[in-house]
C-alpha atoms as one frame of an Amber mdcrd trajectory, in Angstrom:
protein
  -6.976  13.221 -25.083  -5.370  12.887 -21.662  -1.644  12.540 -21.142  -0.328
  11.203 -17.864   3.219  11.473 -16.572   4.261   9.563 -13.464   7.235  10.367
 -11.271   8.682   9.487  -7.897   9.770   5.904  -8.375  13.037   4.957  -6.726
  15.007   2.326  -4.859  14.132   2.251  -1.169  14.755  -0.053   1.774  11.971
  -2.078   3.323  10.058   0.021   5.832  10.742   3.211   3.917   8.403   5.592
   2.142   7.935   7.036  -1.314   5.452   9.414  -2.877   4.471   8.900  -6.474
   2.907  11.660  -8.534   0.834  11.512 -11.709   0.409  14.760 -13.598  -2.455
  14.974 -16.086  -2.302  17.131 -19.184  -6.033  17.752 -19.209  -8.149  19.614
 -16.735  -8.507  17.150 -13.924 -12.200  17.955 -13.710 -12.743  16.262 -17.104
 -11.494  13.048 -15.550 -14.041  11.024 -13.612 -11.510   8.920 -11.720  -7.789
   8.307 -11.438  -5.964   5.371 -10.044  -2.718   3.543  -9.548  -1.899   0.061
 -10.761   1.305  -1.927 -10.520   2.989  -4.708 -12.408   5.562  -6.837 -10.680
   8.072  -8.896 -12.670   6.375 -11.917 -14.190   2.926 -10.878 -12.977  -0.126
  -9.180 -14.432  -0.923  -5.556 -13.804  -2.894  -5.205 -10.586  -5.101  -2.568
  -9.011  -3.605  -0.527  -6.164  -5.828   2.482  -5.461  -8.454   4.701  -7.077
  -9.990   8.095  -6.359 -13.068   9.521  -8.050 -14.130  13.081  -8.753 -16.322
  12.851  -5.700 -13.294  11.728  -3.665 -14.541   8.195  -3.247 -11.457   6.080
  -2.576 -10.700   2.388  -2.888  -7.569   0.407  -2.081  -6.331  -3.075  -2.751
  -6.316  -5.112   0.442  -2.562  -5.550   0.190  -1.920  -1.807   0.583  -4.690
  -0.719   2.964  -3.299   1.159   5.929   0.045   1.723   4.206  -0.762   3.627
   1.000  -2.768   6.823   0.614  -4.107   8.217  -2.646  -4.921  11.911  -2.946
  -5.462  14.536  -5.616  -4.534  18.182  -6.066  -7.066  19.639  -8.472  -5.161
  22.905  -8.818  -2.079  21.013 -10.060  -3.989  18.378 -12.077  -2.037  15.795
 -10.110  -2.782  12.601  -8.217  -0.430  11.267  -5.577   0.241   7.897  -4.013
   1.918   8.098  -0.625   3.478   4.726   0.139   4.615   3.977   3.679   5.983
   0.852   5.352   7.121  -0.443   1.992   7.760  -4.141   1.588   9.855  -6.055
  -0.966   6.606  -7.358  -2.455   5.680  -3.767  -3.351   8.443  -3.843  -5.949
   6.852  -3.138  -9.328   6.361  -0.649 -12.098   3.566   1.655 -10.992   1.178
   2.999 -13.605  -1.286   5.846 -13.401  -4.683   5.414 -15.018  -7.296   8.069
 -15.812 -10.933   7.455 -16.698 -12.312  10.192 -18.944 -15.163  10.274 -21.443
 -15.663   6.513 -21.227 -12.022   5.898 -22.124  -8.981   4.770 -20.180  -5.637
   6.516 -20.364  -2.342   5.210 -18.987   0.981   6.717 -18.112   4.344   5.241
 -19.008   5.014   3.920 -15.503   7.527   4.605 -12.775   9.646   1.888 -11.175
   9.633   1.217  -7.451  12.170  -1.200  -6.012  12.071  -2.147  -2.344  15.139
  -3.897  -1.012  15.021  -6.219   1.974
């Protein structure tokens, strides 16, 4: 079982930055990949970024060049650094972990970007 707890969501002005964190309850080495997804009001949950155990990284086109995903294995934590935020980045951001052929999700953290 893997428990994920996200933090760092906040209200920020357009052009600002935020760093989200996702802390995993299990040894991060048991997790093959972790990622961030977001769900905007009235929309489906969408992929944002993903990092594997081997540090292979993927981003959604909409966030490339602005968001950076990273992991701290010693702290069992994955981060999402978000720069140059836009109003369309407003959403609830969810952390996802892939472990033992199962998916685990956090409870989400809300990011609101004002124009």
